[in-house]
Coordinates of C-alpha atoms in Angstrom, one line a residue:
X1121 CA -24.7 -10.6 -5.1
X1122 CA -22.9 -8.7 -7.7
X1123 CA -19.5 -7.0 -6.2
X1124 CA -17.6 -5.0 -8.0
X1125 CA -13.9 -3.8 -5.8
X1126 CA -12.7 -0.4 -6.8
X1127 CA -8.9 0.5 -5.3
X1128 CA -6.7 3.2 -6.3
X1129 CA -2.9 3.2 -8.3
X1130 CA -1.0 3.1 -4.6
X1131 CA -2.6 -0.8 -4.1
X1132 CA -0.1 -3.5 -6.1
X1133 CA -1.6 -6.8 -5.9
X1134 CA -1.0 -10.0 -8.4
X1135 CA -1.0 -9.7 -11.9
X1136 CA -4.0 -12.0 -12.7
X1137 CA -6.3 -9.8 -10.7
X1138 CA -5.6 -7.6 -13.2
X1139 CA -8.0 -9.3 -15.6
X1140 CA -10.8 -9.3 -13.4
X1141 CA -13.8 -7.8 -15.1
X1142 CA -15.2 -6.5 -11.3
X1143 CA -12.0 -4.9 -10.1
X1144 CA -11.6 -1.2 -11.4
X1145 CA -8.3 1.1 -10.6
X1146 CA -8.4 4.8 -10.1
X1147 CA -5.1 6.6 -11.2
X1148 CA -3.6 8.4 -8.6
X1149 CA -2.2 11.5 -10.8
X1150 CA 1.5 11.3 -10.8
X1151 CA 4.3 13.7 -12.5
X1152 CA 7.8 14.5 -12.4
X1153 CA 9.9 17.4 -13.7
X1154 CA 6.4 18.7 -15.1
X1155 CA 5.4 15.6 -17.4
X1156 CA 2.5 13.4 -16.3
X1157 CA 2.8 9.9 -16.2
X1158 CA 0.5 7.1 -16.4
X1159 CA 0.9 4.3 -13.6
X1160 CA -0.4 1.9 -15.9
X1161 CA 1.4 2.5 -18.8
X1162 CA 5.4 2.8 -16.7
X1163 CA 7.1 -0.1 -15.2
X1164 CA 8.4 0.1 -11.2
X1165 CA 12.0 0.3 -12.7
X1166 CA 11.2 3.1 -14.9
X1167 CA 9.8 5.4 -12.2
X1168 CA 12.8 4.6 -10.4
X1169 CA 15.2 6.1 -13.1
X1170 CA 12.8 9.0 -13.2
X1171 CA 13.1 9.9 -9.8
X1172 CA 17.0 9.2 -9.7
X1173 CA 17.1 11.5 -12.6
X1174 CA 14.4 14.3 -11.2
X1175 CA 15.4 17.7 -11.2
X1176 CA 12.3 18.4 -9.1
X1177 CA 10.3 16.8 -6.4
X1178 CA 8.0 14.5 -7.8
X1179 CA 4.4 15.4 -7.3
X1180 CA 1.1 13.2 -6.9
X1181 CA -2.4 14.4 -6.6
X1182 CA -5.8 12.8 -5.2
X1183 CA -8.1 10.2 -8.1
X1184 CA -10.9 12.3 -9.3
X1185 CA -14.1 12.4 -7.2
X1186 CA -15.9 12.6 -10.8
X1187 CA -14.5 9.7 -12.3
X1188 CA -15.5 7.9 -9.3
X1189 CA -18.9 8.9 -8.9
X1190 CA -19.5 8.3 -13.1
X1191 CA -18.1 4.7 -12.2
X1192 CA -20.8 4.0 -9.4
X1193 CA -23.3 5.6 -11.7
X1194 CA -21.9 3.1 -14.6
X1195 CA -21.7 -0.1 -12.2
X1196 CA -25.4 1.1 -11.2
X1197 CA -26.7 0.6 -14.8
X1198 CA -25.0 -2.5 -15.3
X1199 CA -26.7 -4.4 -12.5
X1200 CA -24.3 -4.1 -9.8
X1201 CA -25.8 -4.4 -6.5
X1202 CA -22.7 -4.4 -4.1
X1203 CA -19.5 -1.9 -4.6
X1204 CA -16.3 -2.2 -2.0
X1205 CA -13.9 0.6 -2.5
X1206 CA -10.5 0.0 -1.2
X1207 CA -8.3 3.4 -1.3
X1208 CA -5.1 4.9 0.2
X1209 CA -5.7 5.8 4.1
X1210 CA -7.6 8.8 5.1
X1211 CA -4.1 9.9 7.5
X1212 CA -2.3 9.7 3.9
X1213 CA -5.1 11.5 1.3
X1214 CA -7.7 14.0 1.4
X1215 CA -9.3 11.4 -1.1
X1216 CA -11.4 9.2 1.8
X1217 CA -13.0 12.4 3.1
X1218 CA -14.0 14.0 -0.3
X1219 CA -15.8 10.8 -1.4
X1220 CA -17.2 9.7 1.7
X1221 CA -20.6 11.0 0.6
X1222 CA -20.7 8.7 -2.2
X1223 CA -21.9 5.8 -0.1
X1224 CA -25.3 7.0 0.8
X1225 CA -26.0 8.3 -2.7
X1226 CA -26.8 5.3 -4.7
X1227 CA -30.3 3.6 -3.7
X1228 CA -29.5 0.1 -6.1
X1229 CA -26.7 -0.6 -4.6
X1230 CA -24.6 -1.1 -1.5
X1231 CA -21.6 0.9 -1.6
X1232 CA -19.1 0.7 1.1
X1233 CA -15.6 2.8 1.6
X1234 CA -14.0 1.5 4.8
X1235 CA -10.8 2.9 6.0
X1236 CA -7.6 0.4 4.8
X1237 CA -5.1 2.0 7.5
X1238 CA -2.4 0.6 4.9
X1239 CA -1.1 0.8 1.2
X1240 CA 1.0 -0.9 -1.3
X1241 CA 0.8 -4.5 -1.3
X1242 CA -1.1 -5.0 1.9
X1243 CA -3.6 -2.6 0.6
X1244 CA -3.3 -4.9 -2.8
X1245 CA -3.5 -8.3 -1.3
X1246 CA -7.0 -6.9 0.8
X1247 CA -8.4 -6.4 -2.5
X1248 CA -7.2 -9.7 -3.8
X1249 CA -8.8 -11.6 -0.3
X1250 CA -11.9 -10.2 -1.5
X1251 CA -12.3 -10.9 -5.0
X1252 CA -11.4 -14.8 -4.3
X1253 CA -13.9 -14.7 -2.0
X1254 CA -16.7 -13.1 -4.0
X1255 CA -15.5 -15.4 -6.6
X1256 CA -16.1 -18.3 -4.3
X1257 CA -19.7 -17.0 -3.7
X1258 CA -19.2 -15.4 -0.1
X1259 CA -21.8 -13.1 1.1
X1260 CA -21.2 -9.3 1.2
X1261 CA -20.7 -9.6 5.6
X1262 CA -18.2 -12.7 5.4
X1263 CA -16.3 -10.6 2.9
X1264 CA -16.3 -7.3 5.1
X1265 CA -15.5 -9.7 8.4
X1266 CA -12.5 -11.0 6.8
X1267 CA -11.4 -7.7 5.1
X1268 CA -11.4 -6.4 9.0
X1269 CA -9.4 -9.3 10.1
X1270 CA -6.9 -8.4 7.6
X1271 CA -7.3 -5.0 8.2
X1272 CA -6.2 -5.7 11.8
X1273 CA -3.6 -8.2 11.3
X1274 CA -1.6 -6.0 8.8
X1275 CA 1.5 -4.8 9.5
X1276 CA 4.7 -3.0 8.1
X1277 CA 8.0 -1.5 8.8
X1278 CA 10.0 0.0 6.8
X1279 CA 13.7 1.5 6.5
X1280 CA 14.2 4.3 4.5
X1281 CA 17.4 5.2 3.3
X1282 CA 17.3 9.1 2.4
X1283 CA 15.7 11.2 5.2
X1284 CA 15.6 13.9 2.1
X1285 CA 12.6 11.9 0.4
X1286 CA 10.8 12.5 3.4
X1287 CA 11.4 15.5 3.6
X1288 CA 11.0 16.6 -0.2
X1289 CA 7.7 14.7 0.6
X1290 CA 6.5 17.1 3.1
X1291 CA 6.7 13.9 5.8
X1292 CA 9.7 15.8 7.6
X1293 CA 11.8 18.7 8.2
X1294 CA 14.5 19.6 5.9
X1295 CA 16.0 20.5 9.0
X1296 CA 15.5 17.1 10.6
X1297 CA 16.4 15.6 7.5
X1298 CA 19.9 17.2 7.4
X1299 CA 20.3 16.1 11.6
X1300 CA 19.2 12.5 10.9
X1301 CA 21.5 12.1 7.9
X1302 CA 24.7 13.6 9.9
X1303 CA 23.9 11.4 13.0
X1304 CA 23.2 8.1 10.6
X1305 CA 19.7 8.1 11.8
X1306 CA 18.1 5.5 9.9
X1307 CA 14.3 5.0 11.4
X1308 CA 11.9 2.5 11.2
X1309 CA 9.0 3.8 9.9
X1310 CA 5.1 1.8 10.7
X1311 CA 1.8 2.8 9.7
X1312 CA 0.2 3.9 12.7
X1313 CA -3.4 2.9 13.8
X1314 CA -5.2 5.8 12.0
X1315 CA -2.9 5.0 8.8
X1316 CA -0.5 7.7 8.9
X1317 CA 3.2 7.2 8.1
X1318 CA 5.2 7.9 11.6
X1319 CA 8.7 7.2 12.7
X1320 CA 8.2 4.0 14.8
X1321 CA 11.8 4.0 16.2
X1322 CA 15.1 5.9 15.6
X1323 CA 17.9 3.7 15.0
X1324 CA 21.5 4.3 14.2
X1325 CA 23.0 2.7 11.5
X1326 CA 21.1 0.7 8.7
X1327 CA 22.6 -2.6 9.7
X1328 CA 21.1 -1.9 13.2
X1329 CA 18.4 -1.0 11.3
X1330 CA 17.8 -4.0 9.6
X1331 CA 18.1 -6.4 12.7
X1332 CA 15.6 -4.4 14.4
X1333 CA 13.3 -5.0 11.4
X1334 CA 13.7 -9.1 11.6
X1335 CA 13.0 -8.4 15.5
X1336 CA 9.8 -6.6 14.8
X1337 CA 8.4 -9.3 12.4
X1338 CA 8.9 -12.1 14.9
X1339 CA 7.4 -9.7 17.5
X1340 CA 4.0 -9.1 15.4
X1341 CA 3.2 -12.8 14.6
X1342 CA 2.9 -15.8 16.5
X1343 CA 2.0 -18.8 14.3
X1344 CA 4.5 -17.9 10.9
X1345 CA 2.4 -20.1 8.7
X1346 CA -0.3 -17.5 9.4
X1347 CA 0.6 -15.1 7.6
X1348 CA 1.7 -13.4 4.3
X1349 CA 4.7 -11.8 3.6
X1350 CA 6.3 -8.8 1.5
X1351 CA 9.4 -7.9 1.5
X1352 CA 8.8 -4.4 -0.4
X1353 CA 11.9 -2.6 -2.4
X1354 CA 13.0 0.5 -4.5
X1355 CA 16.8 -0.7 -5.4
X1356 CA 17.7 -2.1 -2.4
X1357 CA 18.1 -6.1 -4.0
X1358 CA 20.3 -7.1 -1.2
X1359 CA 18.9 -5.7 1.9
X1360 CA 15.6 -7.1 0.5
X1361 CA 17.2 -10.8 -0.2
X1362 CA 18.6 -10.4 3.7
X1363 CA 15.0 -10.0 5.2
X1364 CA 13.7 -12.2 2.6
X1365 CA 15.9 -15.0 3.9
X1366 CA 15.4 -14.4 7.5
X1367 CA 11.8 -14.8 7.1
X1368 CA 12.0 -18.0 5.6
X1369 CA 14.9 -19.3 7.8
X1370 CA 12.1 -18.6 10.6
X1371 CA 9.4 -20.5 9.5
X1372 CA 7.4 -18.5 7.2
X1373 CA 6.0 -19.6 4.2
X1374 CA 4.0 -17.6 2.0
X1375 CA 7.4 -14.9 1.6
X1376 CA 7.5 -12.6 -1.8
X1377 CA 9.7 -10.0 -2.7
X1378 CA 8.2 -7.3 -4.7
X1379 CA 8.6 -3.3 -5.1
X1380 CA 6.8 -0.4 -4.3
X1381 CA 4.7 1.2 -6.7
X1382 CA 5.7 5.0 -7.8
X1383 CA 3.0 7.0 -5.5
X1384 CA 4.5 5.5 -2.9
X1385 CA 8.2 5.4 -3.7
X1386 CA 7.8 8.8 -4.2
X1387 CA 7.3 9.9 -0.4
X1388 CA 9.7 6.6 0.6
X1389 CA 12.9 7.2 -1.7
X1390 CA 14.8 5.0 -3.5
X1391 CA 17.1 2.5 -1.7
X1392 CA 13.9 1.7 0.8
X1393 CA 13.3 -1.6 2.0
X1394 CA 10.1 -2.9 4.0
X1395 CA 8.1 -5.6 5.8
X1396 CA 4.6 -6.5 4.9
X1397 CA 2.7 -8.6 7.3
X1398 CA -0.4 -9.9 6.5
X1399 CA -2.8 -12.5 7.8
X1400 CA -3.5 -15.1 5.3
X1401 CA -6.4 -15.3 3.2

């Protein structure tokens, strides 16, 4: 078997994978103020001054169907005989329906799209369980059946800061936005079972908030050592560090803090803070 994994610029995984001659990233066009940026060419902490300074609501856009099917035609040539593409949920981008044709369309190869559900470094660390299992010569169905255990493992909850990001987004009322900020409504927000961002539970208060969080992550798991977590970030160090050391303090062991790429800070705000829960590898 020859796998190649294709994923787009919302998935952040490790920076080794990087390397990997299999793994191919579609961009996910991204722009503020009118410029275009390139995702691989701009650090987290850049996009975050962007949007602090942005005049206008930063805009993103679905990867080109084109450039993906030239890919498939280009992995075809080159003797490819298995491709897994790993992209933003359907619930989230038009992207999964416009290219779900695609997997019928080359006879060489086996091309599969399944839906992810979940994005950012859950979404990345799927794509990283499957190249170290293709690199340790797993067949194509082990590597699907532990994709789907992931898949149904994964978890996250997140506290955003700014209800106006979410609204600016086009994930909420400006109406509601303005309520929730005068009544301190700071919600937990999930990825539901289709993959859609939703408002899990309203909370008052981020520090009521944040304990609700460390209650959710205990509530999802039941052996710690099980299981991978983020602790995901856009400038928000210390309420990162406070669920960072809770998770440790309770037995898990695989904890990273990271940050949120800018296709999805962009919907999420700055100041955002999250839980990634993922089973293990």
């Amino acid at each position: 078997m020859k796998l190649a994994v294709i994923t787009d610029s919302s998935a952040d995984f490790a920076e080794k994978y990087k390397t990997y001659q299999n793994l191919f990233v579609l961009d996910i066009p991204i722009s503020i103020d009118g410029v275009d940026y390139d995702l691989q060419k701009i650090s987290h902490e850049e996009w975050y001054d962007l949007m602090a300074k942005a005049q206008e609501v930063p805009k993103t856009s679905q990867p080109s169907v084109a450039e993906l099917d030239s890919l498939l035609k280009d992995l075809e040539k080159q003797g490819y005989t298995h491709v897994l593409g790993l992209f933003l949920p359907a619930a989230i981008s038009g992207f999964y329906q416009n290219i779900f044709y695609l997997q019928s369309e080359y006879e060489q190869m086996k091309v599969l799209f399944p839906e992810t559900f979940i994005t950012s470094s859950p979404l990345g660390y799927m794509v990283e369980t499957v190249l170290d299992l293709a690199e340790a010569g797993a067949e194509f169905d082990e590597i699907i059946a532990k994709f789907e255990e992931q898949r149904e493992g994964d978890r996250a909850y997140m506290l955003v800061d700014d209800l106006h990001w979410l609204a600016k987004g086009g994930r909420l009322s400006n109406g509601a936005a303005v309520l929730g900020t005068l009544l301190n409504i700071k919600p937990v927000l999930t990825f539901s079972t289709e993959g859609k961002v939703e408002v899990f539970e309203k909370v008052r208060t981020a520090k009521k908030t944040m304990s609700r969080m460390k209650e959710l992550l205990l509530k999802e798991v039941q052996e710690p050592s099980d299981y991978k977590v983020y602790v995901i970030q856009t400038r928000a160090e210390e309420r990162a560090q406070e669920l960072y050391d809770f998770a440790l303090s309770q037995g898990f062991d695989d904890v990273e803090i990271v940050t949120f790429g800018p296709v999805i800070a962009t919907h999420l705000g700055l100041n955002t803070v999250a839980y990634g829960i993922s089973p293990k590898k």
